[in-house]
PDB file of C-alpha atoms in Angstrom:
ATOM      1  CA  ASP A   1      -2.951 -23.797  -8.416  1.00 52.00           C
ATOM      2  CA  TRP A   2      -3.344 -20.502 -10.219  1.00 58.00           C
ATOM      3  CA  LEU A   3      -0.738 -21.277 -12.876  1.00 61.00           C
ATOM      4  CA  HIS A   4       1.852 -18.728 -11.770  1.00 65.00           C
ATOM      5  CA  ASN A   5       5.402 -19.997 -12.229  1.00 69.00           C
ATOM      6  CA  THR A   6       6.939 -18.177  -9.236  1.00 77.00           C
ATOM      7  CA  LYS A   7       4.109 -17.482  -6.795  1.00 77.00           C
ATOM      8  CA  THR A   8       3.364 -21.016  -5.702  1.00 79.00           C
ATOM      9  CA  ARG A   9       2.673 -22.703  -2.388  1.00 80.00           C
ATOM     10  CA  ASP A  10       6.328 -23.775  -2.206  1.00 82.00           C
ATOM     11  CA  THR A  11       7.719 -20.288  -2.870  1.00 83.00           C
ATOM     12  CA  LEU A  12       5.268 -18.861  -0.336  1.00 84.00           C
ATOM     13  CA  VAL A  13       6.466 -21.206   2.410  1.00 86.00           C
ATOM     14  CA  ARG A  14      10.100 -20.636   1.452  1.00 88.00           C
ATOM     15  CA  SER A  15       9.615 -16.862   1.387  1.00 88.00           C
ATOM     16  CA  VAL A  16       7.954 -16.728   4.806  1.00 89.00           C
ATOM     17  CA  ILE A  17      10.724 -18.825   6.374  1.00 90.00           C
ATOM     18  CA  TRP A  18      13.497 -16.794   4.732  1.00 88.00           C
ATOM     19  CA  TYR A  19      11.795 -13.492   5.635  1.00 91.00           C
ATOM     20  CA  LEU A  20      11.530 -14.498   9.285  1.00 90.00           C
ATOM     21  CA  ASP A  21      15.150 -15.635   9.240  1.00 91.00           C
ATOM     22  CA  GLN A  22      16.423 -12.399   7.650  1.00 90.00           C
ATOM     23  CA  PHE A  23      14.418 -10.146   9.986  1.00 90.00           C
ATOM     24  CA  LYS A  24      14.638 -12.192  13.183  1.00 91.00           C
ATOM     25  CA  ASP A  25      16.486  -9.318  14.931  1.00 91.00           C
ATOM     26  CA  ASP A  26      14.375  -6.616  13.305  1.00 91.00           C
ATOM     27  CA  PRO A  27      14.443  -3.347  15.282  1.00 91.00           C
ATOM     28  CA  MET A  28      10.834  -2.572  14.291  1.00 92.00           C
ATOM     29  CA  GLU A  29       8.338  -3.200  17.068  1.00 93.00           C
ATOM     30  CA  THR A  30       4.634  -3.706  16.505  1.00 92.00           C
ATOM     31  CA  VAL A  31       2.493  -0.890  17.923  1.00 90.00           C
ATOM     32  CA  ILE A  32       0.225  -2.073  20.733  1.00 90.00           C
ATOM     33  CA  LEU A  33      -3.123  -0.290  20.695  1.00 86.00           C
ATOM     34  CA  ALA A  34      -4.823   1.189  23.783  1.00 86.00           C
ATOM     35  CA  ASN A  35      -7.063  -1.902  23.963  1.00 90.00           C
ATOM     36  CA  GLY A  36      -3.968  -4.132  24.256  1.00 93.00           C
ATOM     37  CA  GLU A  37      -4.214  -5.568  20.735  1.00 91.00           C
ATOM     38  CA  ALA A  38      -1.338  -5.562  18.274  1.00 92.00           C
ATOM     39  CA  ALA A  39      -1.830  -3.184  15.311  1.00 88.00           C
ATOM     40  CA  VAL A  40      -1.577  -5.984  12.739  1.00 91.00           C
ATOM     41  CA  GLU A  41      -4.066  -6.334   9.865  1.00 91.00           C
ATOM     42  CA  TYR A  42      -5.518  -3.149  11.280  1.00 87.00           C
ATOM     43  CA  SER A  43      -8.786  -1.969   9.725  1.00 89.00           C
ATOM     44  CA  PHE A  44      -9.396   1.770   9.774  1.00 88.00           C
ATOM     45  CA  SER A  45     -12.096   4.222   8.802  1.00 89.00           C
ATOM     46  CA  PHE A  46     -12.587   7.943   9.308  1.00 86.00           C
ATOM     47  CA  ASP A  47     -14.718  10.750   7.947  1.00 86.00           C
ATOM     48  CA  LEU A  48     -12.981  12.197   4.924  1.00 82.00           C
ATOM     49  CA  THR A  49     -15.488  15.069   4.726  1.00 79.00           C
ATOM     50  CA  ASP A  50     -18.825  15.784   3.069  1.00 71.00           C
ATOM     51  CA  GLY A  51     -20.249  12.581   4.546  1.00 81.00           C
ATOM     52  CA  PHE A  52     -17.649  10.331   2.946  1.00 86.00           C
ATOM     53  CA  VAL A  53     -15.777   7.691   4.913  1.00 88.00           C
ATOM     54  CA  TYR A  54     -12.249   6.656   3.963  1.00 88.00           C
ATOM     55  CA  CYS A  55     -11.444   3.099   4.994  1.00 90.00           C
ATOM     56  CA  GLY A  56      -8.869   0.412   4.419  1.00 91.00           C
ATOM     57  CA  HIS A  57      -6.549  -2.115   6.020  1.00 91.00           C
ATOM     58  CA  ILE A  58      -2.988  -1.610   7.189  1.00 88.00           C
ATOM     59  CA  ASP A  59      -0.670  -4.635   7.313  1.00 90.00           C
ATOM     60  CA  ARG A  60       1.064  -3.480  10.485  1.00 90.00           C
ATOM     61  CA  LEU A  61       1.905  -0.355  12.471  1.00 91.00           C
ATOM     62  CA  VAL A  62       5.426  -0.247  13.876  1.00 93.00           C
ATOM     63  CA  HIS A  63       7.745   1.811  16.034  1.00 92.00           C
ATOM     64  CA  TYR A  64      11.082   2.369  14.311  1.00 90.00           C
ATOM     65  CA  GLY A  65      14.281   4.303  14.945  1.00 83.00           C
ATOM     66  CA  GLU A  66      15.808   6.010  17.963  1.00 84.00           C
ATOM     67  CA  ASP A  67      12.750   8.226  18.438  1.00 85.00           C
ATOM     68  CA  LYS A  68      10.396   5.250  18.085  1.00 86.00           C
ATOM     69  CA  ASP A  69       8.584   6.996  15.216  1.00 87.00           C
ATOM     70  CA  ILE A  70       5.417   5.311  13.996  1.00 89.00           C
ATOM     71  CA  TYR A  71       5.335   3.893  10.477  1.00 92.00           C
ATOM     72  CA  VAL A  72       2.898   1.782   8.517  1.00 92.00           C
ATOM     73  CA  GLN A  73       4.599  -1.411   7.365  1.00 93.00           C
ATOM     74  CA  ASP A  74       3.453  -2.889   4.079  1.00 93.00           C
ATOM     75  CA  GLN A  75       4.504  -6.114   2.376  1.00 91.00           C
ATOM     76  CA  LYS A  76       4.979  -6.202  -1.406  1.00 92.00           C
ATOM     77  CA  THR A  77       6.081  -8.862  -3.881  1.00 88.00           C
ATOM     78  CA  SER A  78       7.747  -8.430  -7.254  1.00 86.00           C
ATOM     79  CA  GLY A  79       9.138 -10.593  -9.991  1.00 85.00           C
ATOM     80  CA  SER A  80      11.720  -7.895 -10.740  1.00 88.00           C
ATOM     81  CA  THR A  81      14.885  -6.942  -8.893  1.00 89.00           C
ATOM     82  CA  VAL A  82      14.032  -4.615  -6.009  1.00 92.00           C
ATOM     83  CA  THR A  83      16.212  -1.517  -6.268  1.00 90.00           C
ATOM     84  CA  ALA A  84      16.023   2.120  -5.170  1.00 92.00           C
ATOM     85  CA  ARG A  85      14.050   2.741  -8.365  1.00 93.00           C
ATOM     86  CA  TYR A  86      11.473   0.181  -7.242  1.00 92.00           C
ATOM     87  CA  PHE A  87      10.850   2.136  -4.045  1.00 93.00           C
ATOM     88  CA  GLU A  88      10.782   5.439  -5.955  1.00 92.00           C
ATOM     89  CA  GLY A  89       7.746   4.027  -7.742  1.00 91.00           C
ATOM     90  CA  TYR A  90       5.778   4.493  -4.530  1.00 92.00           C
ATOM     91  CA  THR A  91       6.145   8.282  -4.637  1.00 89.00           C
ATOM     92  CA  PRO A  92       3.596   9.402  -5.505  1.00 88.00           C
ATOM     93  CA  ASP A  93       1.349   6.438  -4.830  1.00 89.00           C
ATOM     94  CA  ILE A  94      -2.302   6.389  -3.805  1.00 87.00           C
ATOM     95  CA  GLN A  95      -2.007   3.423  -1.432  1.00 90.00           C
ATOM     96  CA  MET A  96       1.055   4.645   0.484  1.00 92.00           C
ATOM     97  CA  THR A  97      -0.256   8.200   0.721  1.00 92.00           C
ATOM     98  CA  GLY A  98      -3.633   6.908   1.894  1.00 90.00           C
ATOM     99  CA  TYR A  99      -1.974   4.807   4.591  1.00 90.00           C
ATOM    100  CA  THR A 100       0.057   7.771   5.817  1.00 91.00           C
ATOM    101  CA  LEU A 101      -3.008  10.026   5.861  1.00 90.00           C
ATOM    102  CA  ALA A 102      -5.031   7.428   7.749  1.00 88.00           C
ATOM    103  CA  GLY A 103      -2.297   6.927  10.310  1.00 85.00           C
ATOM    104  CA  SER A 104      -1.898  10.662  10.775  1.00 85.00           C
ATOM    105  CA  ILE A 105      -5.614  11.093  11.454  1.00 84.00           C
ATOM    106  CA  ILE A 106      -6.332   8.001  13.521  1.00 80.00           C
ATOM    107  CA  PHE A 107      -3.321   7.849  15.824  1.00 77.00           C
ATOM    108  CA  PRO A 108      -2.301  10.404  18.427  1.00 70.00           C
ATOM    109  CA  SER A 109       1.301  10.357  17.200  1.00 73.00           C
ATOM    110  CA  ALA A 110       1.524  11.191  13.517  1.00 77.00           C
ATOM    111  CA  VAL A 111       2.631   8.397  11.236  1.00 86.00           C
ATOM    112  CA  LYS A 112       5.939   9.364   9.649  1.00 88.00           C
ATOM    113  CA  GLY A 113       5.506   7.248   6.531  1.00 90.00           C
ATOM    114  CA  VAL A 114       5.487   3.703   5.225  1.00 94.00           C
ATOM    115  CA  VAL A 115       8.123   0.997   5.513  1.00 94.00           C
ATOM    116  CA  ILE A 116       7.885  -1.268   2.481  1.00 95.00           C
ATOM    117  CA  ASP A 117       9.279  -4.760   2.829  1.00 93.00           C
ATOM    118  CA  ALA A 118       9.563  -5.964  -0.754  1.00 93.00           C
ATOM    119  CA  ALA A 119      10.190  -9.565  -1.735  1.00 90.00           C
ATOM    120  CA  GLN A 120      11.578 -10.435  -5.142  1.00 91.00           C
ATOM    121  CA  ILE A 121      10.068 -13.854  -5.808  1.00 86.00           C
ATOM    122  CA  ALA A 122      11.846 -16.068  -8.339  1.00 85.00           C
ATOM    123  CA  VAL A 123      11.783 -19.781  -9.132  1.00 81.00           C
ATOM    124  CA  GLY A 124      14.946 -20.580  -7.151  1.00 85.00           C
ATOM    125  CA  PHE A 125      15.177 -17.769  -4.610  1.00 88.00           C
ATOM    126  CA  THR A 126      13.482 -14.986  -2.708  1.00 89.00           C
ATOM    127  CA  ARG A 127      15.342 -11.733  -1.997  1.00 92.00           C
ATOM    128  CA  PHE A 128      14.138  -9.067   0.446  1.00 92.00           C
ATOM    129  CA  GLU A 129      14.758  -5.331   0.498  1.00 92.00           C
ATOM    130  CA  ARG A 130      13.369  -2.629   2.763  1.00 93.00           C
ATOM    131  CA  GLY A 131      12.538   0.910   1.686  1.00 94.00           C
ATOM    132  CA  PHE A 132      10.921   3.955   3.276  1.00 93.00           C
ATOM    133  CA  VAL A 133       8.290   6.254   1.816  1.00 93.00           C
ATOM    134  CA  GLN A 134       7.440   9.501   3.585  1.00 91.00           C
ATOM    135  CA  ARG A 135       4.864  12.204   2.995  1.00 90.00           C
ATOM    136  CA  HIS A 136       4.773  15.843   4.075  1.00 89.00           C
ATOM    137  CA  HIS A 137       1.524  17.124   5.593  1.00 89.00           C
ATOM    138  CA  THR A 138       0.945  19.277   2.490  1.00 93.00           C
ATOM    139  CA  GLN A 139       1.048  16.126   0.330  1.00 93.00           C
ATOM    140  CA  LEU A 140      -1.484  14.474   2.636  1.00 91.00           C
ATOM    141  CA  GLU A 141      -3.847  17.441   2.379  1.00 92.00           C
ATOM    142  CA  GLU A 142      -3.452  17.492  -1.402  1.00 94.00           C
ATOM    143  CA  PHE A 143      -4.282  13.763  -1.496  1.00 91.00           C
ATOM    144  CA  ARG A 144      -7.410  14.330   0.614  1.00 90.00           C
ATOM    145  CA  GLU A 145      -8.571  17.118  -1.717  1.00 91.00           C
ATOM    146  CA  GLU A 146      -7.827  14.995  -4.770  1.00 91.00           C
ATOM    147  CA  ALA A 147      -9.800  12.060  -3.348  1.00 90.00           C
ATOM    148  CA  LEU A 148     -12.761  14.366  -2.745  1.00 89.00           C
ATOM    149  CA  HIS A 149     -12.453  15.690  -6.298  1.00 91.00           C
ATOM    150  CA  TYR A 150     -12.730  12.175  -7.736  1.00 89.00           C
ATOM    151  CA  ILE A 151     -15.621  11.303  -5.416  1.00 89.00           C
ATOM    152  CA  ARG A 152     -17.513  14.403  -6.556  1.00 89.00           C
ATOM    153  CA  GLU A 153     -16.687  13.558 -10.171  1.00 91.00           C
ATOM    154  CA  ALA A 154     -18.103  10.047  -9.670  1.00 90.00           C
ATOM    155  CA  GLU A 155     -21.253  11.543  -8.154  1.00 90.00           C
ATOM    156  CA  ALA A 156     -21.630  13.821 -11.187  1.00 93.00           C
ATOM    157  CA  CYS A 157     -21.240  10.819 -13.509  1.00 94.00           C
ATOM    158  CA  HIS A 158     -23.882   8.954 -11.550  1.00 93.00           C
ATOM    159  CA  SER A 159     -26.260  11.914 -11.722  1.00 94.00           C
ATOM    160  CA  SER A 160     -25.786  12.352 -15.473  1.00 95.00           C
ATOM    161  CA  GLY A 161     -25.585   8.657 -16.333  1.00 93.00           C
ATOM    162  CA  TYR A 162     -22.401   9.280 -18.341  1.00 92.00           C
ATOM    163  CA  TYR A 163     -19.262   7.410 -17.308  1.00 86.00           C
ATOM    164  CA  PRO A 164     -16.224   8.336 -19.411  1.00 86.00           C
ATOM    165  CA  MET A 165     -13.555   5.709 -20.048  1.00 80.00           C
ATOM    166  CA  ARG A 166     -10.167   6.144 -18.372  1.00 80.00           C
ATOM    167  CA  ARG A 167      -8.119   5.065 -21.374  1.00 83.00           C
ATOM    168  CA  THR A 168      -4.776   5.620 -19.665  1.00 85.00           C
ATOM    169  CA  SER A 169      -5.638   2.800 -17.259  1.00 82.00           C
ATOM    170  CA  CYS A 170      -6.651   0.146 -19.803  1.00 84.00           C
ATOM    171  CA  GLY A 171      -3.300  -1.668 -19.710  1.00 83.00           C
ATOM    172  CA  ASN A 172      -2.588  -1.438 -15.983  1.00 82.00           C
ATOM    173  CA  TYR A 173      -2.177  -4.595 -13.891  1.00 78.00           C
ATOM    174  CA  GLY A 174      -2.304  -6.941 -16.836  1.00 79.00           C
ATOM    175  CA  GLY A 175      -5.122  -5.082 -18.585  1.00 82.00           C
ATOM    176  CA  CYS A 176      -8.665  -4.192 -17.670  1.00 85.00           C
ATOM    177  CA  GLU A 177     -11.110  -7.091 -17.802  1.00 84.00           C
ATOM    178  CA  LEU A 178     -13.592  -4.814 -19.611  1.00 83.00           C
ATOM    179  CA  ARG A 179     -11.189  -4.031 -22.446  1.00 83.00           C
ATOM    180  CA  LYS A 180     -13.042  -6.286 -24.925  1.00 84.00           C
ATOM    181  CA  VAL A 181     -16.368  -4.698 -24.048  1.00 85.00           C
ATOM    182  CA  CYS A 182     -15.000  -1.169 -24.483  1.00 83.00           C
ATOM    183  CA  SER A 183     -13.439  -2.165 -27.842  1.00 83.00           C
ATOM    184  CA  MET A 184     -16.706  -3.418 -29.340  1.00 81.00           C
ATOM    185  CA  GLN A 185     -18.136  -1.474 -32.275  1.00 71.00           C
TER     186      GLN A 185
END
């Protein structure tokens, strides 16, 4: 029990059952890898450049649409109503861009984007919506360069021993756990 009023064991079970019921005839098909395994909870890693490895985990790779394009599928939950604006929040987005870049590098057929299955979790109901997020190859290259920039910046901080605060991030995701430390005089 982690004292969350909507994300409980009961709402989890209810949400899984309702999700499976709503998407029982889902046209998305799980990608089967060359080794015969389903691309579910798929761990990836590849050389980003300069000796750095980019790695992560993809919920699921799917074929979707008439051309059987490949997409990453990601599951999200929200306490808010899931609208077009909700999905717009994923462009730009580090996670979705990283997934698309990884898919485009690792798989022989380029990943077209990410399918986000979002669940609005409430006390008495769960509502599902599906949205698509796509990236152009120029956005993927820009993301790769940006990631390398921040890696090099972190190396420079390590070398100098000076780590500047990122004050614009202090309130994200419920607030940084180091906020009290940084606020000490």
